[in-house]
């Protein structure tokens, strides 16, 4: 049993905490983390609940491989009804917090209700209590982590917290752990803030000892680590360049959404690429990149540690940004850079640090800035309204907007609602590059057709981490498909969605799937857990989770109409590059997708599909 | 030939596989709190440094122990704690200048690296070669080779 078999239930309203046995019947059907916590959530809340009300719940969940020697086995997820989307939300994070929670002896923590005053949860192995957080409220995530460690005189505590964004109701606030890692998307941090829960601090010394067959587990994890080490992407590309290595690749493919997706190629891409991170700056002769870094148990180590030039205008009076810090990954570099037409690499890193410091999703934030910049350029917003001149390409506007959003000042309060609400308010709803009110990330669906279907059908709103068909359509993993055609994409998207659901429920990182398939994951899980975890069982698990999430969204009020892309992607052809002249053909792919999913024409799972999956 | 753990912090990514391997080897569980090797993260310098007992020749922990619970493993040179003899007085933890021998409240004894009897699990688990187990007299060999490679680089072609 990879499970700790124990969950912690925290009633924030009454301030009580209690331990419950994990529902092992559900664990066999939903494994852990994303799957299992979603099962708990949908069983306990009304799908129509206001995400920011006391009636919503929030779950922090580990998987059976979290806290083990399996490579990347340090993941946890935050599952709730999303503040940004109103849809099911599940945001996955690495770092060390998840493993610490597991090592304290807990599979998951369920938060319900709302605390009358700011509190944080302190977990020390089997002891847990809510503590006053008056002195932490109004602080950044960085200050919160430092203060908690100091108060407890224990540097080995791991902390997940919200920054000021989560307190201020920024709808794309995230939960930050270990300073630079984030449960990033859909506004899970806003839900946490609405509950007056500032942080969760954990020290776990119980460890993970309940592995079904330790000997088989060590052999299986060893073999799987070798697969990662021998693979060009996970063994060489990611450790050296990080995910940002995609910048030039995707730009050359003409699939880099630029200036709020007006364009599909960015003339400044080279300047904000992973290669540029390795080059010496003319200003001080140093490279941006300091080192790569791993999350708990990860033998890939794609994480970036970087350092900005202290003389750059954006930080010259802020020493807190001068040291080595969490660096850019691809999506953030795109959202803060290409999406806003900005090629100032220092400014992108600083904006990224602000997002980490105060807990904001850089994808939604950057894309919302892009939408605001377009509104400014067409005259729908003025300098007076924004507080700063905000044409595309203005790094000064980006930095200022990051500060004002995190701090809840002025126009920042409008940016805080995301681009869908912003564009609606200023009369141009079509300029919001969102699905289900969540901004899509760094792959333009006009140049990568499968990603259009991925975004449109993602249960948590537009997202690349629900079915990363870029792997197939661009990188040829597991097989190369043509990014410009729609044929075969519905089945491809379904297969990716289902496999991803299994990985997201295991405690391992989705980045392993550049090298691993379910055939690499299954033996590790099977050695750790009872239940005979085969490839077939995992694929079915993924499909079951997908349909469970779908049912929740349908009950929450979403319909087939919400499985759609912004008009721009369907009507304004790509202007340049290999995809020139193409739009995304979502309307062609969607009916076939519903069919391969076993859903009716309205996107509702058929009775036989539900019966087959035991739903 | 005596061998020694050799640590190259520049190669460390901070994944903690060494800590898990250590706790599994000695306690049959994955538990960072029970690891005898620790990886330190110097956040603002962007450095990670694994650190454990260096097996001093004239070991202060051994000299300080009032009950002779710490003995030299003749095969590996490791200074090994005999749990049966240790009384948990913690004097060794005060004597050690490096902090690499520590008390375990659960057992009431101290623990330190014992080189796993000559096949250190941490070195085997390290994915980047930051921790290796090499000839104790030649821990500098890799560095020497790197510098040697940089000397006398003139082309021999046509010489």
XYZ file of C-alpha atoms in Angstrom:
774
model
C 0.000 0.000 0.000
C 1.547 3.222 -1.212
C -1.234 4.977 0.631
C -0.873 6.292 4.175
C -4.545 5.276 4.517
C -5.366 8.388 6.484
C -6.934 11.713 5.659
C -7.102 14.853 7.718
C -10.396 16.738 7.738
C -10.218 20.381 8.777
C -13.410 22.275 9.542
C -12.290 25.879 9.294
C -15.625 27.219 10.511
C -15.455 25.479 13.882
C -11.682 25.182 13.971
C -11.732 21.423 14.489
C -9.425 18.866 12.890
C -9.959 15.128 12.778
C -8.382 12.048 11.275
C -10.388 9.689 9.076
C -9.460 6.425 7.418
C -8.975 6.704 3.656
C -11.838 5.166 1.690
C -9.923 2.186 0.307
C -12.759 1.158 -1.977
C -12.474 4.541 -3.696
C -8.686 4.258 -3.705
C -9.023 1.149 -5.881
C -11.239 3.068 -8.313
C -9.509 6.455 -8.249
C -5.943 5.689 -7.064
C -4.975 8.956 -5.374
C -4.260 12.677 -5.811
C -6.326 14.041 -8.740
C -8.648 11.056 -9.145
C -9.293 10.232 -5.531
C -9.575 13.813 -4.295
C -11.967 14.623 -7.137
C -14.113 11.683 -6.027
C -14.158 13.073 -2.484
C -14.913 16.601 -3.680
C -17.770 15.744 -6.025
C -19.280 13.496 -3.362
C -19.238 16.272 -0.796
C -20.109 19.556 -2.521
C -23.012 20.859 -4.582
C -21.663 21.431 -8.126
C -23.523 24.739 -8.260
C -21.816 26.132 -5.181
C -20.127 29.556 -5.376
C -16.398 28.698 -5.522
C -15.553 31.448 -3.048
C -18.238 30.535 -0.525
C -17.836 28.536 2.667
C -19.749 25.699 1.001
C -16.910 25.010 -1.433
C -14.210 22.651 -0.192
C -10.520 22.472 -0.980
C -8.431 19.318 -0.894
C -4.654 18.976 -0.855
C -3.902 15.464 -2.022
C -0.852 13.270 -2.544
C -0.611 10.130 -4.663
C 0.556 6.663 -3.671
C 4.024 7.334 -5.105
C 4.368 10.711 -3.366
C 7.151 10.582 -0.789
C 8.771 7.498 -2.282
C 11.958 6.908 -4.240
C 10.028 6.767 -7.525
C 11.476 9.427 -9.793
C 9.461 12.676 -9.520
C 7.489 11.154 -6.639
C 6.915 14.396 -4.821
C 3.739 15.709 -6.386
C 0.566 16.881 -4.721
C -2.532 18.550 -6.122
C -5.055 21.090 -4.937
C -8.579 20.069 -5.891
C -11.587 22.358 -5.558
C -14.189 24.170 -7.618
C -12.113 26.761 -9.452
C -12.481 30.437 -8.652
C -11.544 31.550 -12.167
C -13.602 28.994 -14.050
C -16.404 27.703 -11.887
C -15.375 24.288 -13.189
C -13.620 21.414 -11.481
C -10.085 22.512 -10.628
C -7.053 20.371 -9.980
C -3.690 22.114 -9.863
C -0.576 20.021 -9.519
C 2.652 21.093 -7.866
C 6.121 19.719 -7.215
C 8.683 20.992 -4.778
C 8.911 19.237 -1.423
C 5.672 20.037 0.372
C 3.682 17.071 -0.972
C 6.304 14.529 0.070
C 6.500 16.099 3.527
C 2.727 15.808 3.934
C 2.906 12.147 2.981
C 5.861 11.593 5.315
C 3.782 13.074 8.111
C 1.394 10.205 7.487
C -1.416 11.797 5.458
C -2.790 11.012 2.013
C -4.805 14.195 1.854
C -6.206 17.133 3.772
C -9.804 18.242 3.214
C -10.592 21.835 4.120
C -14.224 22.805 4.579
C -16.092 25.884 5.727
C -14.479 29.249 6.348
C -12.426 30.401 9.291
C -13.735 33.502 11.088
C -10.172 34.851 11.169
C -6.889 34.184 9.322
C -5.347 30.869 10.356
C -2.715 28.424 9.225
C -2.679 24.671 9.626
C 0.306 23.235 11.462
C 0.884 19.528 10.940
C 3.538 17.659 12.864
C 3.194 13.987 12.018
C -0.134 12.818 13.479
C -0.725 16.072 15.327
C -2.512 18.885 13.526
C -3.911 22.185 14.706
C -5.100 25.511 13.377
C -3.029 28.459 14.504
C -3.614 32.160 14.394
C -2.245 33.784 11.231
C -2.926 37.431 12.023
C 0.805 38.151 11.781
C 1.017 36.407 8.402
C -1.989 38.024 6.726
C -0.893 40.727 4.321
C 2.446 39.022 3.801
C 3.854 37.465 0.663
C 4.332 33.721 0.282
C 8.063 34.199 0.733
C 7.645 36.139 3.982
C 5.065 33.643 5.210
C 7.355 30.658 4.710
C 10.275 32.422 6.363
C 8.176 33.560 9.317
C 6.657 30.146 9.979
C 10.082 28.469 9.933
C 11.409 31.109 12.308
C 8.424 30.927 14.664
C 8.797 27.165 14.966
C 12.602 27.310 14.979
C 12.663 24.553 12.401
C 14.163 25.113 8.935
C 13.006 21.670 7.838
C 9.320 22.614 7.828
C 7.702 22.698 4.385
C 5.127 25.367 3.664
C 2.347 25.857 1.132
C 0.743 29.265 1.319
C -1.060 32.025 -0.492
C 0.500 35.396 -1.085
C -1.350 38.659 -1.132
C -3.037 37.692 -4.425
C -4.936 34.878 -2.716
C -5.972 37.203 0.083
C -7.074 39.902 -2.336
C -9.341 37.637 -4.334
C -7.226 37.551 -7.481
C -9.218 34.921 -9.369
C -6.057 33.306 -10.731
C -4.217 33.214 -7.408
C -2.258 30.028 -6.831
C -0.976 28.092 -3.876
C 2.801 28.475 -3.606
C 5.005 25.904 -1.922
C 8.765 25.856 -1.394
C 8.992 29.484 -2.606
C 8.857 28.822 -6.339
C 6.561 25.878 -6.939
C 2.888 26.445 -7.585
C -0.423 24.682 -7.715
C -0.936 27.263 -10.373
C -4.094 27.266 -12.384
C -7.817 27.949 -12.093
C -7.579 30.105 -8.968
C -7.149 27.478 -6.277
C -5.297 30.118 -4.221
C -8.335 32.395 -4.337
C -10.425 29.587 -2.842
C -7.825 29.135 -0.105
C -7.881 32.884 0.584
C -11.672 32.945 0.725
C -11.431 30.405 3.541
C -9.083 32.666 5.535
C -6.502 29.905 5.316
C -3.099 31.513 4.884
C -0.816 28.487 4.910
C -0.272 24.844 5.610
C 3.003 24.038 7.356
C 4.172 20.450 7.649
C 6.950 18.532 9.307
C 6.800 14.820 8.633
C 9.074 12.336 10.352
C 6.908 9.206 10.137
C 8.142 8.424 6.634
C 6.628 6.166 4.019
C 6.949 2.516 4.885
C 3.788 0.926 3.533
C 5.118 -0.259 0.201
C 3.450 -3.511 -0.901
C 6.653 -5.140 -2.151
C 9.759 -3.092 -1.393
C 12.122 -5.267 -3.402
C 9.972 -5.144 -6.514
C 9.446 -1.433 -5.952
C 13.166 -0.642 -5.844
C 13.698 -2.678 -9.020
C 10.779 -1.035 -10.840
C 11.728 2.506 -9.857
C 15.353 1.835 -10.797
C 14.349 0.614 -14.249
C 12.063 3.605 -14.742
C 14.815 6.036 -13.725
C 17.044 4.521 -16.368
C 14.367 5.149 -18.997
C 14.342 8.828 -18.001
C 18.133 9.073 -17.995
C 18.459 7.437 -21.421
C 15.823 9.632 -23.080
C 17.044 12.708 -24.983
C 14.289 14.989 -23.626
C 14.256 13.927 -19.970
C 17.917 12.918 -19.807
C 19.478 15.877 -21.611
C 17.146 18.563 -22.969
C 15.096 19.305 -19.856
C 17.973 19.322 -17.323
C 20.079 21.583 -19.530
C 17.499 23.973 -20.945
C 14.310 23.436 -18.981
C 10.926 23.674 -20.656
C 11.912 27.051 -22.110
C 13.785 25.074 -24.789
C 10.444 25.050 -26.613
C 10.456 28.808 -27.309
C 12.412 28.720 -30.575
C 10.913 25.384 -31.623
C 7.308 26.530 -31.272
C 8.064 29.937 -32.762
C 9.577 28.398 -35.869
C 6.522 26.216 -36.152
C 4.388 29.366 -36.272
C 2.470 28.290 -33.188
C 3.642 30.843 -30.627
C 0.595 32.968 -29.743
C 1.913 36.506 -29.866
C 0.380 39.839 -28.798
C -2.856 38.287 -27.530
C -2.801 35.788 -30.408
C -2.908 38.474 -33.094
C 0.239 36.835 -34.431
C 1.643 33.323 -34.306
C 5.326 34.196 -34.394
C 7.281 36.536 -32.137
C 10.261 38.416 -33.525
C 11.718 38.534 -30.005
C 11.421 34.785 -29.318
C 15.147 34.206 -29.552
C 15.759 36.813 -26.844
C 13.465 35.073 -24.361
C 14.494 31.510 -25.143
C 16.290 28.916 -23.023
C 19.372 29.477 -25.154
C 19.353 33.159 -24.149
C 19.259 32.093 -20.485
C 22.652 30.442 -21.053
C 24.253 33.490 -22.679
C 26.318 36.122 -20.941
C 24.517 39.429 -20.459
C 26.230 42.452 -21.989
C 25.395 44.468 -18.847
C 27.274 42.452 -16.223
C 28.842 39.546 -18.109
C 26.885 36.938 -16.173
C 24.420 34.355 -17.422
C 20.801 34.478 -16.302
C 20.855 30.768 -15.521
C 22.659 29.776 -12.332
C 21.799 26.072 -12.107
C 19.098 23.533 -12.674
C 17.198 22.138 -9.729
C 15.059 19.138 -8.918
C 11.800 18.787 -7.084
C 11.543 15.995 -4.523
C 12.780 12.705 -5.922
C 13.113 13.988 -9.459
C 15.898 12.569 -11.601
C 15.065 14.925 -14.493
C 15.635 18.283 -12.754
C 14.081 20.670 -15.273
C 13.728 23.424 -12.651
C 15.540 26.683 -13.275
C 17.525 28.715 -10.787
C 18.349 32.088 -12.246
C 19.615 35.467 -11.194
C 18.757 38.816 -12.711
C 21.096 41.739 -13.222
C 20.737 43.782 -10.013
C 21.247 46.905 -12.091
C 18.128 46.327 -14.191
C 15.605 49.168 -13.752
C 12.928 46.820 -12.478
C 14.929 45.640 -9.455
C 17.608 48.214 -8.814
C 15.915 49.340 -5.611
C 14.657 45.898 -4.553
C 17.481 43.759 -3.127
C 15.047 40.938 -2.398
C 15.094 40.114 -6.103
C 18.885 40.172 -6.474
C 19.715 36.654 -5.298
C 19.301 33.366 -7.116
C 15.631 32.617 -7.515
C 13.098 30.393 -9.210
C 13.571 30.883 -12.928
C 11.254 30.982 -15.921
C 9.676 27.949 -17.403
C 8.294 27.957 -20.914
C 4.678 28.848 -20.235
C 5.620 31.768 -17.985
C 8.254 33.051 -20.415
C 5.616 32.931 -23.153
C 2.752 34.467 -21.157
C 4.797 37.317 -19.733
C 6.800 37.655 -22.959
C 5.423 36.724 -26.374
C 1.768 37.071 -25.342
C 2.513 40.689 -24.435
C 5.085 41.303 -27.174
C 7.831 41.779 -24.568
C 11.405 40.610 -25.185
C 13.134 42.022 -22.073
C 14.343 38.796 -20.448
C 15.200 40.518 -17.149
C 11.698 41.965 -16.893
C 10.119 38.573 -17.603
C 12.116 36.981 -14.808
C 11.165 39.754 -12.421
C 7.468 39.522 -13.323
C 7.753 35.767 -12.775
C 9.304 36.348 -9.350
C 6.442 38.681 -8.427
C 3.988 35.974 -9.498
C 5.773 33.464 -7.251
C 6.186 35.892 -4.398
C 2.519 36.796 -4.173
C 1.043 33.672 -5.667
C -0.361 34.396 -9.122
C -0.637 32.096 -12.119
C 1.759 33.660 -14.640
C -0.123 32.111 -17.583
C -3.442 33.765 -16.802
C -1.758 36.917 -15.521
C 0.456 37.331 -18.603
C -2.357 36.542 -21.004
C -4.640 38.988 -19.190
C -1.989 41.690 -19.551
C -1.919 40.808 -23.265
C -5.676 41.311 -23.487
C -5.410 44.620 -21.607
C -2.674 45.741 -23.991
C -4.876 44.995 -26.982
C -7.782 46.854 -25.357
C -5.381 49.764 -24.830
C -4.172 49.692 -28.428
C -7.715 49.740 -29.857
C -8.670 52.549 -27.496
C -11.049 50.569 -25.279
C -8.804 51.296 -22.310
C -6.816 54.450 -21.619
C -3.640 55.306 -19.785
C -5.758 57.041 -17.158
C -7.803 53.914 -16.540
C -4.817 51.579 -16.377
C -2.481 53.965 -14.610
C 0.328 53.379 -17.073
C 0.817 53.456 -20.824
C 0.308 49.883 -21.907
C 1.132 49.208 -25.550
C 2.307 45.759 -26.584
C 5.982 45.398 -25.818
C 6.029 47.588 -22.717
C 8.030 45.818 -20.021
C 7.362 48.760 -17.695
C 3.621 48.184 -18.012
C 4.071 44.469 -17.314
C 6.036 45.038 -14.117
C 3.703 47.755 -12.899
C 0.636 45.631 -13.612
C 2.201 42.671 -11.783
C 2.715 44.800 -8.681
C -0.743 46.402 -8.791
C -2.483 43.051 -9.300
C -0.604 41.282 -6.521
C -1.196 44.162 -4.142
C -4.824 44.773 -5.127
C -4.201 48.397 -6.162
C -6.117 50.437 -8.742
C -6.525 48.788 -12.133
C -4.916 45.683 -10.622
C -8.321 44.916 -9.138
C -9.717 44.564 -12.665
C -6.782 42.568 -14.001
C -7.341 40.317 -10.987
C -10.531 39.001 -12.552
C -8.790 37.533 -15.610
C -9.187 38.433 -19.263
C -12.690 37.000 -19.785
C -14.301 39.348 -17.262
C -12.006 42.236 -18.253
C -12.783 42.010 -21.975
C -16.492 41.542 -21.273
C -16.545 44.674 -19.125
C -14.836 46.798 -21.758
C -17.047 45.599 -24.571
C -14.772 43.160 -26.432
C -15.446 39.669 -25.098
C -13.883 38.121 -28.208
C -10.479 39.481 -27.236
C -10.236 37.148 -24.260
C -8.102 34.144 -25.187
C -9.896 31.758 -22.872
C -11.915 28.573 -22.658
C -14.258 28.329 -19.664
C -12.791 31.700 -18.599
C -9.273 30.261 -18.318
C -6.505 31.576 -20.568
C -4.900 29.113 -22.949
C -1.133 28.657 -22.773
C 1.771 28.782 -25.192
C 0.687 26.708 -28.194
C -1.416 28.331 -30.908
C -4.202 25.953 -31.983
C -4.020 27.298 -35.529
C -0.582 25.728 -35.908
C -1.164 22.730 -33.622
C -4.708 21.527 -34.322
C -4.856 18.951 -31.535
C -4.175 21.618 -28.934
C -7.376 23.386 -30.024
C -9.375 20.325 -29.091
C -7.291 19.970 -25.939
C -8.115 23.510 -24.831
C -11.779 23.329 -25.812
C -12.476 20.106 -23.957
C -10.209 20.494 -20.927
C -12.277 20.001 -17.804
C -10.461 22.759 -15.921
C -10.601 25.344 -18.698
C -7.946 25.952 -21.354
C -4.807 24.115 -20.394
C -1.902 22.212 -21.943
C -1.534 19.782 -19.047
C -4.681 17.810 -19.686
C -3.598 16.360 -23.032
C -0.222 17.510 -24.256
C -0.612 16.538 -27.892
C 2.349 18.807 -28.648
C 4.355 15.730 -27.674
C 2.966 13.887 -30.691
C 2.247 16.748 -33.098
C 5.591 18.513 -32.612
C 8.046 16.208 -30.860
C 6.888 12.866 -32.256
C 6.209 11.255 -28.866
C 5.067 8.476 -28.931
C 4.427 8.833 -32.682
C 4.632 11.883 -34.939
C 1.367 13.290 -36.214
C 0.877 16.242 -38.562
C 0.073 19.346 -36.474
C -1.916 20.903 -39.332
C -4.458 18.147 -39.812
C -7.461 17.221 -37.693
C -7.687 13.582 -38.722
C -7.040 11.263 -35.803
C -6.810 14.102 -33.280
C -9.992 13.282 -31.324
C -8.702 9.806 -30.503
C -5.221 11.220 -29.815
C -6.623 13.824 -27.418
C -8.693 11.194 -25.610
C -5.690 8.883 -25.206
C -3.545 11.725 -23.838
C -6.332 12.895 -21.509
C -6.827 9.432 -20.059
C -3.130 8.670 -19.575
C -2.617 12.085 -17.980
C -5.382 11.369 -15.484
C -3.501 8.270 -14.353
C -0.170 10.092 -13.977
C -1.854 12.965 -12.147
C -3.304 10.492 -9.659
C -0.071 8.625 -8.973
C 2.172 11.198 -7.304
C 4.563 11.436 -10.251
C 5.150 14.302 -12.661
C 3.571 14.519 -16.099
C 6.985 15.513 -17.519
C 8.053 11.893 -17.133
C 5.724 11.116 -20.042
C 8.250 12.471 -22.517
C 9.933 9.136 -21.781
C 7.455 7.038 -19.823
C 4.214 5.520 -20.961
C 1.671 3.838 -18.718
C 3.776 0.698 -19.188
C 6.564 2.359 -17.185
C 4.228 3.713 -14.515
C 2.226 0.521 -13.947
C 4.995 -1.687 -12.463
C 5.968 1.055 -10.012
C 2.397 1.529 -8.842
C 1.760 -2.181 -8.738
C 4.785 -2.786 -6.539
C 3.645 0.000 -4.206
C -0.092 -0.654 -4.054
C -2.486 -3.555 -3.721
C -4.977 -3.981 -6.508
C -3.127 -5.237 -9.558
C -2.299 -1.968 -11.295
C -1.947 -2.826 -14.968
C -1.720 -0.546 -17.986
C -5.351 -1.377 -18.779
C -6.499 -0.551 -15.271
C -4.639 2.772 -15.406
C -6.074 3.743 -18.795
C -9.552 2.964 -17.517
C -8.798 4.933 -14.360
C -7.917 7.968 -16.496
C -11.110 7.647 -18.475
C -13.159 7.251 -15.292
C -11.624 10.415 -13.828
C -12.278 12.340 -17.033
C -15.934 11.393 -17.033
C -16.291 12.095 -13.326
C -14.912 15.605 -13.862
C -17.177 16.018 -16.885
C -20.244 15.051 -14.882
C -19.341 17.622 -12.240
C -18.976 20.368 -14.859
C -22.279 19.455 -16.517
C -24.005 19.559 -13.144
C -22.329 22.914 -12.486
C -24.047 24.283 -15.578
C -21.494 23.872 -18.361
C -22.725 22.654 -21.740
C -21.269 21.670 -25.131
C -21.255 25.391 -26.001
C -18.484 25.860 -23.451
C -16.269 23.348 -25.272
C -15.218 26.016 -27.709
C -12.327 28.267 -28.663
C -12.060 32.057 -28.824
C -13.428 33.351 -32.142
C -10.017 34.649 -33.194
C -8.590 31.130 -33.421
C -11.487 30.003 -35.607
C -11.772 33.002 -37.925
C -8.460 34.878 -38.131
C -5.946 32.740 -40.034
C -2.325 32.529 -38.941
C -0.508 35.377 -40.701
C 2.975 33.903 -40.992
C 4.991 30.719 -40.725
C 4.287 27.125 -41.670
C 0.649 27.383 -40.515
C -0.003 30.554 -42.539
C -3.633 30.694 -43.657
C -4.863 28.130 -41.148
C -7.485 28.499 -38.454
C -8.334 25.881 -35.864
C -11.005 23.455 -36.990
C -12.516 22.759 -33.631
C -16.024 22.369 -35.056
C -14.794 19.504 -37.201
C -13.024 17.707 -34.342
C -15.559 18.156 -31.572
C -18.394 15.841 -32.742
C -15.924 13.039 -33.393
C -14.354 13.620 -29.994
C -17.739 13.275 -28.282
C -18.227 10.056 -30.187
C -14.892 8.471 -29.217
C -15.603 9.547 -25.642
C -18.908 7.708 -25.675
C -20.842 10.937 -25.179
C -23.973 12.073 -26.990
C -24.108 15.029 -29.399
C -24.648 17.375 -26.457
C -21.422 16.188 -24.857
C -23.174 14.220 -22.131
C -21.693 10.814 -21.256
C -24.021 8.054 -22.443
C -25.464 5.686 -19.895
C -23.460 2.772 -21.302
C -20.235 4.771 -20.981
C -20.927 5.555 -17.363
C -21.907 1.955 -16.659
C -18.721 0.661 -18.290
C -16.635 2.919 -16.052
C -18.589 2.158 -12.919
C -19.888 5.697 -12.563
C 42.276 -0.038 -0.859
C 40.212 2.212 1.357
C 37.392 4.096 -0.331
C 35.705 7.287 0.610
C 32.464 9.131 -0.186
C 33.224 12.008 -2.488
C 30.798 14.875 -2.906
C 30.688 17.318 -5.815
C 28.052 19.922 -4.912
C 28.135 21.417 -8.398
C 26.434 18.304 -9.706
C 23.724 18.180 -7.046
C 20.166 19.064 -8.129
C 18.659 18.635 -4.663
C 16.392 15.713 -5.555
C 16.990 13.938 -2.219
C 17.220 10.461 -3.746
C 20.324 10.006 -1.532
C 18.324 10.729 1.618
C 15.646 8.248 0.622
C 18.225 5.592 -0.239
C 19.902 6.120 3.136
C 16.718 5.826 5.160
C 15.612 2.791 3.139
C 18.967 1.059 3.609
C 19.005 1.602 7.350
C 15.356 1.667 8.356
C 13.471 0.022 5.488
C 11.417 3.139 4.806
C 11.547 6.401 2.891
C 12.059 8.975 5.583
C 14.133 12.135 5.243
C 14.095 12.542 9.013
C 16.114 9.349 9.341
C 18.707 9.991 6.663
C 22.350 10.181 7.647
C 23.187 12.288 4.629
C 21.526 15.691 4.265
C 21.261 17.949 1.250
C 21.411 21.631 2.097
C 19.755 24.171 -0.146
C 21.414 27.585 -0.179
C 18.456 29.275 -1.766
C 19.849 32.668 -2.646
C 23.138 31.343 -3.935
C 21.339 28.697 -5.992
C 23.530 25.954 -4.520
C 22.665 22.536 -3.137
C 25.227 20.713 -1.029
C 24.991 17.104 0.175
C 26.764 16.625 3.481
C 27.584 13.611 5.619
C 30.278 12.099 7.855
C 33.776 12.216 6.372
C 34.984 9.317 8.557
C 37.818 11.247 10.302
C 40.926 9.122 10.864
C 41.244 10.381 14.395
C 37.519 10.549 14.974
C 36.406 12.961 17.704
C 33.107 11.170 18.159
C 34.952 7.932 18.808
C 37.392 9.579 21.219
C 34.573 11.245 23.131
C 32.365 8.178 23.528
C 32.502 7.092 27.203
C 31.304 3.540 26.531
C 33.308 2.737 23.384
C 30.201 2.333 21.300
C 31.922 3.685 18.189
C 34.361 1.358 16.492
C 36.355 1.307 13.261
C 35.115 -1.078 10.580
C 38.412 -2.632 9.509
C 37.188 -3.317 5.981
C 35.945 0.170 5.134
C 37.514 2.472 7.694
C 34.033 3.664 8.663
C 33.428 4.682 12.261
C 30.418 2.583 13.179
C 27.998 3.010 16.086
C 27.107 -0.136 17.975
C 23.499 0.424 18.993
C 23.742 -2.306 21.590
C 26.489 -0.414 23.406
C 25.384 3.193 22.844
C 23.681 4.701 25.880
C 22.394 7.805 24.087
C 24.451 10.261 26.143
C 24.985 12.452 23.025
C 28.537 13.457 24.012
C 29.667 12.423 20.525
C 27.170 14.861 18.985
C 28.896 17.630 20.925
C 32.369 16.399 20.043
C 31.819 16.118 16.300
C 32.895 19.412 14.692
C 30.717 18.781 11.628
C 27.390 17.784 13.148
C 27.278 14.527 11.237
C 26.488 12.256 14.183
C 22.989 12.748 15.530
C 20.583 11.468 18.146
C 17.515 9.451 17.127
C 14.781 9.960 19.700
C 12.879 6.887 18.567
C 15.724 4.481 19.382
C 17.407 6.536 22.085
C 20.741 6.009 20.296
C 22.904 8.053 17.962
C 23.303 7.385 14.266
C 25.936 8.251 11.702
C 27.027 7.185 8.251
C 28.603 3.714 8.254
C 29.300 3.580 4.511
C 26.685 0.809 4.291
C 29.422 -1.740 4.871
C 31.278 -0.673 1.747
C 28.484 -0.101 -0.761
C 26.957 3.264 0.103
C 23.317 3.447 -0.982
C 23.430 7.226 -1.389
C 26.152 7.044 -4.023
C 24.291 4.309 -5.892
C 21.082 6.370 -5.845
C 22.559 9.713 -6.948
C 21.341 10.362 -10.494
C 23.946 12.991 -11.361
C 27.172 11.602 -9.932
C 27.306 14.295 -7.240
C 27.967 11.551 -4.689
C 30.522 8.904 -5.595
C 32.472 6.286 -3.660
C 36.085 6.442 -4.744
C 39.669 5.593 -3.769
C 40.174 7.441 -0.492
C 43.692 8.500 -1.468
C 42.543 9.975 -4.734
C 39.362 11.943 -4.074
C 40.928 14.757 -6.061
C 41.473 12.664 -9.173
C 38.516 14.034 -11.136
C 39.444 17.633 -10.395
C 43.031 16.952 -11.350
C 41.902 15.420 -14.619
C 39.735 18.440 -15.391
C 42.611 20.831 -14.825
C 45.053 18.544 -16.583
C 42.816 18.615 -19.615
C 43.148 22.390 -19.759
C 46.947 22.400 -19.788
C 49.190 22.087 -22.803
C 46.358 22.342 -25.284
C 48.511 23.216 -28.302
C 47.851 21.011 -31.265
C 50.196 18.082 -31.757
C 49.279 17.809 -35.393
C 52.383 18.216 -37.515
C 54.673 18.277 -34.484
